Amino acid sequence: MKRIWVAFYVAGMLFSACQGNKSNNNEAADSTDSIQTADTTSMIVKEVESTDETPMPKAADELFDDFIFNFAANRTLQASRIKFPLKIQRGEEVSYIKKGQWQMEYFFMNQDFYTLLFDSEKEMEHVKETNIQHAVVEKIYFDAKTVKQFVFDRVNGVWMLQEIVHMPMSESHNSSFLYFYEQFASSLEFQSKHLMENVKFIGPDPDDDFAQMEGVITPDTWEAFAPDLPSGMIYNIVYGQPQKETGRKIFVLRGIANGMEMEMTFKHEGGKWKLEKLAT
């Protein structure tokens, strides 16, 4: 594996799926509604609606990722995988949605990517496990400082949406990091002040499609490497029960159709979060 120790301009390679994400970042409106509202219709949404009559393979219930993509793309399947009346919880306030009130939830299907947060590389392996019985899809709204959780359980071998929970961002398992990320995603100056002295970089070798290069990013070269990060609203999926925090967070930006992925590893040190590794 090639090693480099000088700055190399790779900003254009850092996950092109991020570009244009600004139009998808201001979805805070539905966090104030007790009845779920549909996302803005897009070409991608129209395409996934065409699969409404396509039965989901039974094997798709094994991995939660396989299920959630089918759930978000298939209107008929989605309606059959919700426990109605669906419980909506906001603090101590509880309400219910009847089947006729539900509107299609596309999640991240009308954009090119989605985001995930992990506490460790070991936790990332949960994505591939078939024995997970509980999962939560989160919409994290930075403007409203709220988290909207879609809670799923596997019941008799099939995934079912059991309830929707609204909570303040301050009550999230990831609250400390989320408040930090909001600033990190929107300010290059803030980013430069929250880097380790040497940030490890792993990325594709521009001279060899089948090789990767390793190097070090320093604060004075960060601007050339800084990726375009989603802000306003991001997603997260919790596989199983939240794990004990480790003082690290791995922020993953994963392409939906193009197979691209970016990982940013942060460490909590000296009372603040700092970026220690960038991998593309």
mmCIF file of C-alpha atoms in Angstrom:
data_model
loop_
_atom_site.group_PDB
_atom_site.id
_atom_site.type_symbol
_atom_site.label_atom_id
_atom_site.label_comp_id
_atom_site.label_asym_id
_atom_site.label_seq_id
_atom_site.Cartn_x
_atom_site.Cartn_y
_atom_site.Cartn_z
ATOM 1 C CA MET A 1 0.000 0.000 0.000
ATOM 2 C CA LYS A 2 1.471 3.336 -1.047
ATOM 3 C CA ARG A 3 2.213 5.869 1.692
ATOM 4 C CA ILE A 4 2.315 9.628 1.128
ATOM 5 C CA TRP A 5 3.314 12.359 3.537
ATOM 6 C CA VAL A 6 2.425 15.474 1.588
ATOM 7 C CA ALA A 7 -0.955 17.033 0.863
ATOM 8 C CA PHE A 8 -2.630 15.712 -2.261
ATOM 9 C CA TYR A 9 -5.762 17.340 -3.612
ATOM 10 C CA VAL A 10 -8.533 14.766 -3.394
ATOM 11 C CA ALA A 11 -11.542 16.897 -2.491
ATOM 12 C CA GLY A 12 -13.251 15.922 -5.734
ATOM 13 C CA MET A 13 -12.842 12.268 -4.823
ATOM 14 C CA LEU A 14 -14.360 12.620 -1.352
ATOM 15 C CA PHE A 15 -17.754 11.199 -2.005
ATOM 16 C CA SER A 16 -19.419 13.023 -4.861
ATOM 17 C CA ALA A 17 -22.793 11.876 -3.551
ATOM 18 C CA CYS A 18 -22.545 14.644 -0.963
ATOM 19 C CA GLN A 19 -22.787 17.315 -3.634
ATOM 20 C CA GLY A 20 -26.171 18.904 -3.943
ATOM 21 C CA ASN A 21 -27.233 17.672 -0.524
ATOM 22 C CA LYS A 22 -28.136 21.167 0.634
ATOM 23 C CA SER A 23 -31.572 20.854 -0.969
ATOM 24 C CA ASN A 24 -32.306 17.797 1.157
ATOM 25 C CA ASN A 25 -31.213 19.214 4.489
ATOM 26 C CA ASN A 26 -34.190 21.298 5.573
ATOM 27 C CA GLU A 27 -36.798 18.687 6.496
ATOM 28 C CA ALA A 28 -37.428 19.880 10.018
ATOM 29 C CA ALA A 29 -41.084 20.621 9.361
ATOM 30 C CA ASP A 30 -42.333 17.072 9.919
ATOM 31 C CA SER A 31 -40.762 16.967 13.396
ATOM 32 C CA THR A 32 -43.611 19.173 14.607
ATOM 33 C CA ASP A 33 -46.449 17.086 13.157
ATOM 34 C CA SER A 34 -48.058 14.177 14.989
ATOM 35 C CA ILE A 35 -49.109 12.609 11.671
ATOM 36 C CA GLN A 36 -46.230 11.539 9.418
ATOM 37 C CA THR A 37 -45.933 13.598 6.228
ATOM 38 C CA ALA A 38 -44.406 12.363 2.990
ATOM 39 C CA ASP A 39 -41.033 13.593 1.716
ATOM 40 C CA THR A 40 -40.850 15.808 -1.374
ATOM 41 C CA THR A 41 -41.506 13.807 -4.532
ATOM 42 C CA SER A 42 -38.446 13.328 -6.714
ATOM 43 C CA MET A 43 -37.447 11.260 -9.710
ATOM 44 C CA ILE A 44 -35.957 8.634 -7.394
ATOM 45 C CA VAL A 45 -39.200 8.457 -5.436
ATOM 46 C CA LYS A 46 -41.163 7.914 -8.651
ATOM 47 C CA GLU A 47 -38.805 5.106 -9.586
ATOM 48 C CA VAL A 48 -39.105 3.282 -6.278
ATOM 49 C CA GLU A 49 -42.884 3.561 -6.327
ATOM 50 C CA SER A 50 -42.871 1.341 -9.401
ATOM 51 C CA THR A 51 -41.856 -1.568 -7.134
ATOM 52 C CA ASP A 52 -45.058 -1.321 -5.072
ATOM 53 C CA GLU A 53 -46.448 -4.574 -6.402
ATOM 54 C CA THR A 54 -43.148 -6.468 -6.250
ATOM 55 C CA PRO A 55 -43.157 -8.922 -3.309
ATOM 56 C CA MET A 56 -40.217 -8.618 -0.942
ATOM 57 C CA PRO A 57 -38.007 -11.719 -0.851
ATOM 58 C CA LYS A 58 -38.329 -13.576 2.458
ATOM 59 C CA ALA A 59 -34.556 -13.377 2.882
ATOM 60 C CA ALA A 60 -34.811 -9.575 3.075
ATOM 61 C CA ASP A 61 -36.122 -9.912 6.637
ATOM 62 C CA GLU A 62 -32.772 -11.365 7.732
ATOM 63 C CA LEU A 63 -30.705 -8.189 7.397
ATOM 64 C CA PHE A 64 -32.322 -4.985 8.591
ATOM 65 C CA ASP A 65 -30.663 -3.001 5.789
ATOM 66 C CA ASP A 66 -32.320 -5.217 3.157
ATOM 67 C CA PHE A 67 -35.663 -4.781 4.866
ATOM 68 C CA ILE A 68 -35.532 -0.995 5.315
ATOM 69 C CA PHE A 69 -34.729 -0.380 1.657
ATOM 70 C CA ASN A 70 -37.705 -2.522 0.641
ATOM 71 C CA PHE A 71 -39.868 -0.828 3.292
ATOM 72 C CA ALA A 72 -38.971 2.634 1.957
ATOM 73 C CA ALA A 73 -39.530 1.662 -1.695
ATOM 74 C CA ASN A 74 -42.702 -0.425 -1.576
ATOM 75 C CA ARG A 75 -45.959 1.237 -0.536
ATOM 76 C CA THR A 76 -47.891 -2.027 -0.177
ATOM 77 C CA LEU A 77 -45.182 -3.642 1.911
ATOM 78 C CA GLN A 78 -44.829 -0.559 4.103
ATOM 79 C CA ALA A 79 -48.510 -0.498 4.970
ATOM 80 C CA SER A 80 -48.388 -4.183 5.911
ATOM 81 C CA ARG A 81 -45.338 -3.764 8.167
ATOM 82 C CA ILE A 82 -46.701 -1.120 10.529
ATOM 83 C CA LYS A 83 -48.449 -1.943 13.777
ATOM 84 C CA PHE A 84 -51.659 0.108 13.565
ATOM 85 C CA PRO A 85 -52.834 2.100 15.353
ATOM 86 C CA LEU A 86 -49.247 3.352 15.386
ATOM 87 C CA LYS A 87 -48.072 4.844 18.662
ATOM 88 C CA ILE A 88 -46.547 8.356 18.489
ATOM 89 C CA GLN A 89 -44.737 9.470 21.622
ATOM 90 C CA ARG A 90 -43.539 12.986 22.510
ATOM 91 C CA GLY A 91 -42.281 13.007 26.064
ATOM 92 C CA GLU A 92 -45.259 12.057 28.183
ATOM 93 C CA GLU A 93 -47.734 12.823 25.390
ATOM 94 C CA VAL A 94 -48.968 9.785 23.453
ATOM 95 C CA SER A 95 -51.149 9.718 20.356
ATOM 96 C CA TYR A 96 -52.000 7.145 17.690
ATOM 97 C CA ILE A 97 -52.163 7.065 13.876
ATOM 98 C CA LYS A 98 -54.728 4.908 12.120
ATOM 99 C CA LYS A 99 -53.864 3.111 8.898
ATOM 100 C CA GLY A 100 -55.873 5.573 6.790
ATOM 101 C CA GLN A 101 -53.860 8.493 8.179
ATOM 102 C CA TRP A 102 -50.439 7.119 7.320
ATOM 103 C CA GLN A 103 -48.520 8.630 4.418
ATOM 104 C CA MET A 104 -45.641 6.929 2.657
ATOM 105 C CA GLU A 105 -42.262 7.360 4.378
ATOM 106 C CA TYR A 106 -39.402 7.239 1.866
ATOM 107 C CA PHE A 107 -36.587 7.869 4.367
ATOM 108 C CA PHE A 108 -33.369 8.503 2.407
ATOM 109 C CA MET A 109 -34.595 7.073 -0.914
ATOM 110 C CA ASN A 110 -34.937 10.531 -2.488
ATOM 111 C CA GLN A 111 -31.247 11.300 -2.046
ATOM 112 C CA ASP A 112 -28.026 9.580 -3.115
ATOM 113 C CA PHE A 113 -26.663 8.676 0.304
ATOM 114 C CA TYR A 114 -27.413 8.090 3.961
ATOM 115 C CA THR A 115 -25.415 8.513 7.159
ATOM 116 C CA LEU A 116 -24.637 6.277 10.118
ATOM 117 C CA LEU A 117 -22.997 6.736 13.534
ATOM 118 C CA PHE A 118 -21.049 4.041 15.367
ATOM 119 C CA ASP A 119 -19.088 3.970 18.630
ATOM 120 C CA SER A 120 -16.507 1.462 17.390
ATOM 121 C CA GLU A 121 -15.466 -0.672 14.430
ATOM 122 C CA LYS A 122 -16.846 -3.685 16.291
ATOM 123 C CA GLU A 123 -20.266 -2.055 16.439
ATOM 124 C CA MET A 124 -20.156 -1.587 12.664
ATOM 125 C CA GLU A 125 -20.280 -5.380 12.314
ATOM 126 C CA HIS A 126 -23.867 -5.372 13.644
ATOM 127 C CA VAL A 127 -24.979 -4.224 10.189
ATOM 128 C CA LYS A 128 -24.158 -7.697 8.838
ATOM 129 C CA GLU A 129 -25.722 -9.689 11.672
ATOM 130 C CA THR A 130 -28.917 -11.643 10.980
ATOM 131 C CA ASN A 131 -29.874 -12.149 14.638
ATOM 132 C CA ILE A 132 -30.662 -8.477 15.334
ATOM 133 C CA GLN A 133 -34.202 -8.207 16.735
ATOM 134 C CA HIS A 134 -34.455 -4.453 17.301
ATOM 135 C CA ALA A 135 -33.478 -1.474 15.160
ATOM 136 C CA VAL A 136 -34.170 2.255 15.131
ATOM 137 C CA VAL A 137 -34.041 4.603 12.143
ATOM 138 C CA GLU A 138 -33.364 8.155 13.286
ATOM 139 C CA LYS A 139 -33.990 11.481 11.602
ATOM 140 C CA ILE A 140 -31.806 14.042 13.350
ATOM 141 C CA TYR A 141 -32.925 17.657 12.897
ATOM 142 C CA PHE A 142 -30.229 20.172 13.831
ATOM 143 C CA ASP A 143 -32.353 23.299 13.388
ATOM 144 C CA ALA A 144 -35.095 21.993 15.693
ATOM 145 C CA LYS A 145 -32.620 20.120 17.950
ATOM 146 C CA THR A 146 -34.847 17.046 17.839
ATOM 147 C CA VAL A 147 -34.544 13.369 16.938
ATOM 148 C CA LYS A 148 -37.379 11.420 15.357
ATOM 149 C CA GLN A 149 -37.022 7.689 15.945
ATOM 150 C CA PHE A 150 -38.776 4.983 13.928
ATOM 151 C CA VAL A 151 -38.666 1.929 16.198
ATOM 152 C CA PHE A 152 -38.678 -1.513 14.544
ATOM 153 C CA ASP A 153 -38.826 -4.962 16.122
ATOM 154 C CA ARG A 154 -38.637 -8.348 14.459
ATOM 155 C CA VAL A 155 -41.920 -10.073 15.343
ATOM 156 C CA ASN A 156 -42.382 -13.729 14.378
ATOM 157 C CA GLY A 157 -39.480 -13.414 11.978
ATOM 158 C CA VAL A 158 -40.616 -10.241 10.190
ATOM 159 C CA TRP A 159 -39.705 -6.599 10.807
ATOM 160 C CA MET A 160 -42.516 -4.331 11.999
ATOM 161 C CA LEU A 161 -42.617 -0.594 12.733
ATOM 162 C CA GLN A 162 -43.837 -0.488 16.328
ATOM 163 C CA GLU A 163 -43.825 3.212 17.235
ATOM 164 C CA ILE A 164 -42.417 6.661 16.487
ATOM 165 C CA VAL A 165 -40.661 8.548 19.267
ATOM 166 C CA HIS A 166 -39.844 12.270 19.229
ATOM 167 C CA MET A 167 -37.130 13.405 21.647
ATOM 168 C CA PRO A 168 -34.893 16.416 22.231
ATOM 169 C CA MET A 169 -31.442 15.997 20.690
ATOM 170 C CA SER A 170 -30.026 16.468 24.191
ATOM 171 C CA GLU A 171 -31.520 13.082 25.188
ATOM 172 C CA SER A 172 -29.934 11.190 22.310
ATOM 173 C CA HIS A 173 -27.286 8.551 22.939
ATOM 174 C CA ASN A 174 -25.124 10.589 20.555
ATOM 175 C CA SER A 175 -26.002 14.030 21.932
ATOM 176 C CA SER A 176 -22.463 15.264 22.668
ATOM 177 C CA PHE A 177 -21.240 14.329 19.215
ATOM 178 C CA LEU A 178 -24.354 15.651 17.434
ATOM 179 C CA TYR A 179 -23.970 19.151 18.874
ATOM 180 C CA PHE A 180 -20.320 19.036 17.804
ATOM 181 C CA TYR A 181 -21.117 17.679 14.326
ATOM 182 C CA GLU A 182 -23.622 20.450 13.636
ATOM 183 C CA GLN A 183 -20.806 23.002 13.880
ATOM 184 C CA PHE A 184 -18.207 20.783 12.225
ATOM 185 C CA ALA A 185 -20.374 20.243 9.135
ATOM 186 C CA SER A 186 -20.999 23.940 8.570
ATOM 187 C CA SER A 187 -17.674 25.670 9.256
ATOM 188 C CA LEU A 188 -14.280 25.039 7.677
ATOM 189 C CA GLU A 189 -12.681 27.200 10.366
ATOM 190 C CA PHE A 190 -14.317 25.096 13.112
ATOM 191 C CA GLN A 191 -13.108 21.937 11.384
ATOM 192 C CA SER A 192 -9.507 23.159 11.281
ATOM 193 C CA LYS A 193 -9.602 23.732 15.036
ATOM 194 C CA HIS A 194 -10.919 20.223 15.717
ATOM 195 C CA LEU A 195 -8.334 18.065 13.986
ATOM 196 C CA MET A 196 -5.683 15.891 15.541
ATOM 197 C CA GLU A 197 -2.183 17.169 14.875
ATOM 198 C CA ASN A 198 -1.915 14.490 12.201
ATOM 199 C CA VAL A 199 -5.123 13.080 10.685
ATOM 200 C CA LYS A 200 -4.637 9.676 9.093
ATOM 201 C CA PHE A 201 -5.881 9.562 5.504
ATOM 202 C CA ILE A 202 -6.740 6.454 3.492
ATOM 203 C CA GLY A 203 -8.078 6.851 -0.031
ATOM 204 C CA PRO A 204 -7.990 5.568 -3.606
ATOM 205 C CA ASP A 205 -4.753 5.864 -5.530
ATOM 206 C CA PRO A 206 -5.367 8.140 -8.542
ATOM 207 C CA ASP A 207 -2.655 6.236 -10.445
ATOM 208 C CA ASP A 208 -4.030 2.758 -9.765
ATOM 209 C CA ASP A 209 -7.740 1.890 -9.688
ATOM 210 C CA PHE A 210 -7.061 -1.217 -7.600
ATOM 211 C CA ALA A 211 -4.815 0.325 -4.955
ATOM 212 C CA GLN A 212 -5.127 2.668 -2.011
ATOM 213 C CA MET A 213 -2.770 5.253 -0.619
ATOM 214 C CA GLU A 214 -2.150 6.290 2.970
ATOM 215 C CA GLY A 215 -0.991 9.608 4.238
ATOM 216 C CA VAL A 216 -1.304 12.302 6.835
ATOM 217 C CA ILE A 217 -3.448 15.444 6.754
ATOM 218 C CA THR A 218 -2.298 18.382 8.855
ATOM 219 C CA PRO A 219 -4.469 21.370 9.830
ATOM 220 C CA ASP A 220 -2.722 23.613 7.260
ATOM 221 C CA THR A 221 -3.591 21.181 4.422
ATOM 222 C CA TRP A 222 -7.112 20.315 5.627
ATOM 223 C CA GLU A 223 -8.943 22.631 3.221
ATOM 224 C CA ALA A 224 -7.784 20.540 0.254
ATOM 225 C CA PHE A 225 -9.229 17.368 1.801
ATOM 226 C CA ALA A 226 -12.352 18.691 3.561
ATOM 227 C CA PRO A 227 -15.462 16.853 2.245
ATOM 228 C CA ASP A 228 -18.869 18.421 1.724
ATOM 229 C CA LEU A 229 -20.858 17.172 4.720
ATOM 230 C CA PRO A 230 -24.655 16.999 5.066
ATOM 231 C CA SER A 231 -26.182 19.466 7.508
ATOM 232 C CA GLY A 232 -29.674 20.490 8.563
ATOM 233 C CA MET A 233 -30.864 16.884 8.852
ATOM 234 C CA ILE A 234 -29.033 13.554 8.840
ATOM 235 C CA TYR A 235 -30.044 9.929 9.298
ATOM 236 C CA ASN A 236 -28.762 7.256 11.626
ATOM 237 C CA ILE A 237 -29.638 3.599 12.120
ATOM 238 C CA VAL A 238 -29.174 1.909 15.484
ATOM 239 C CA TYR A 239 -28.784 -1.849 15.085
ATOM 240 C CA GLY A 240 -29.834 -3.582 18.298
ATOM 241 C CA GLN A 241 -29.511 -1.686 21.552
ATOM 242 C CA PRO A 242 -27.188 1.353 21.770
ATOM 243 C CA GLN A 243 -23.708 0.369 22.862
ATOM 244 C CA LYS A 244 -21.720 1.932 25.687
ATOM 245 C CA GLU A 245 -19.924 5.039 24.452
ATOM 246 C CA THR A 246 -16.210 4.602 23.891
ATOM 247 C CA GLY A 247 -15.001 8.176 23.448
ATOM 248 C CA ARG A 248 -14.923 7.643 19.689
ATOM 249 C CA LYS A 249 -17.482 8.138 16.951
ATOM 250 C CA ILE A 250 -17.318 6.803 13.421
ATOM 251 C CA PHE A 251 -19.388 8.906 11.035
ATOM 252 C CA VAL A 252 -20.202 6.976 7.860
ATOM 253 C CA LEU A 253 -21.554 8.505 4.677
ATOM 254 C CA ARG A 254 -22.696 5.661 2.423
ATOM 255 C CA GLY A 255 -23.869 5.838 -1.186
ATOM 256 C CA ILE A 256 -27.187 4.180 -1.980
ATOM 257 C CA ALA A 257 -26.568 3.111 -5.568
ATOM 258 C CA ASN A 258 -22.940 3.920 -6.363
ATOM 259 C CA GLY A 259 -21.127 1.799 -3.759
ATOM 260 C CA MET A 260 -19.065 4.737 -2.505
ATOM 261 C CA GLU A 261 -18.384 5.253 1.176
ATOM 262 C CA MET A 262 -16.601 7.711 3.441
ATOM 263 C CA GLU A 263 -15.682 7.170 7.094
ATOM 264 C CA MET A 264 -14.604 9.869 9.526
ATOM 265 C CA THR A 265 -13.327 8.719 12.930
ATOM 266 C CA PHE A 266 -13.483 11.206 15.799
ATOM 267 C CA LYS A 267 -11.933 10.984 19.248
ATOM 268 C CA HIS A 268 -13.062 12.841 22.365
ATOM 269 C CA GLU A 269 -9.888 14.289 23.814
ATOM 270 C CA GLY A 270 -9.189 17.221 26.094
ATOM 271 C CA GLY A 271 -12.893 17.918 26.499
ATOM 272 C CA LYS A 272 -13.678 18.179 22.784
ATOM 273 C CA TRP A 273 -14.155 16.047 19.704
ATOM 274 C CA LYS A 274 -11.342 15.876 17.149
ATOM 275 C CA LEU A 275 -11.045 14.179 13.783
ATOM 276 C CA GLU A 276 -8.332 11.506 13.803
ATOM 277 C CA LYS A 277 -8.960 9.553 10.587
ATOM 278 C CA LEU A 278 -10.540 10.084 7.158
ATOM 279 C CA ALA A 279 -11.095 7.093 4.877
ATOM 280 C CA THR A 280 -12.705 7.165 1.442
#
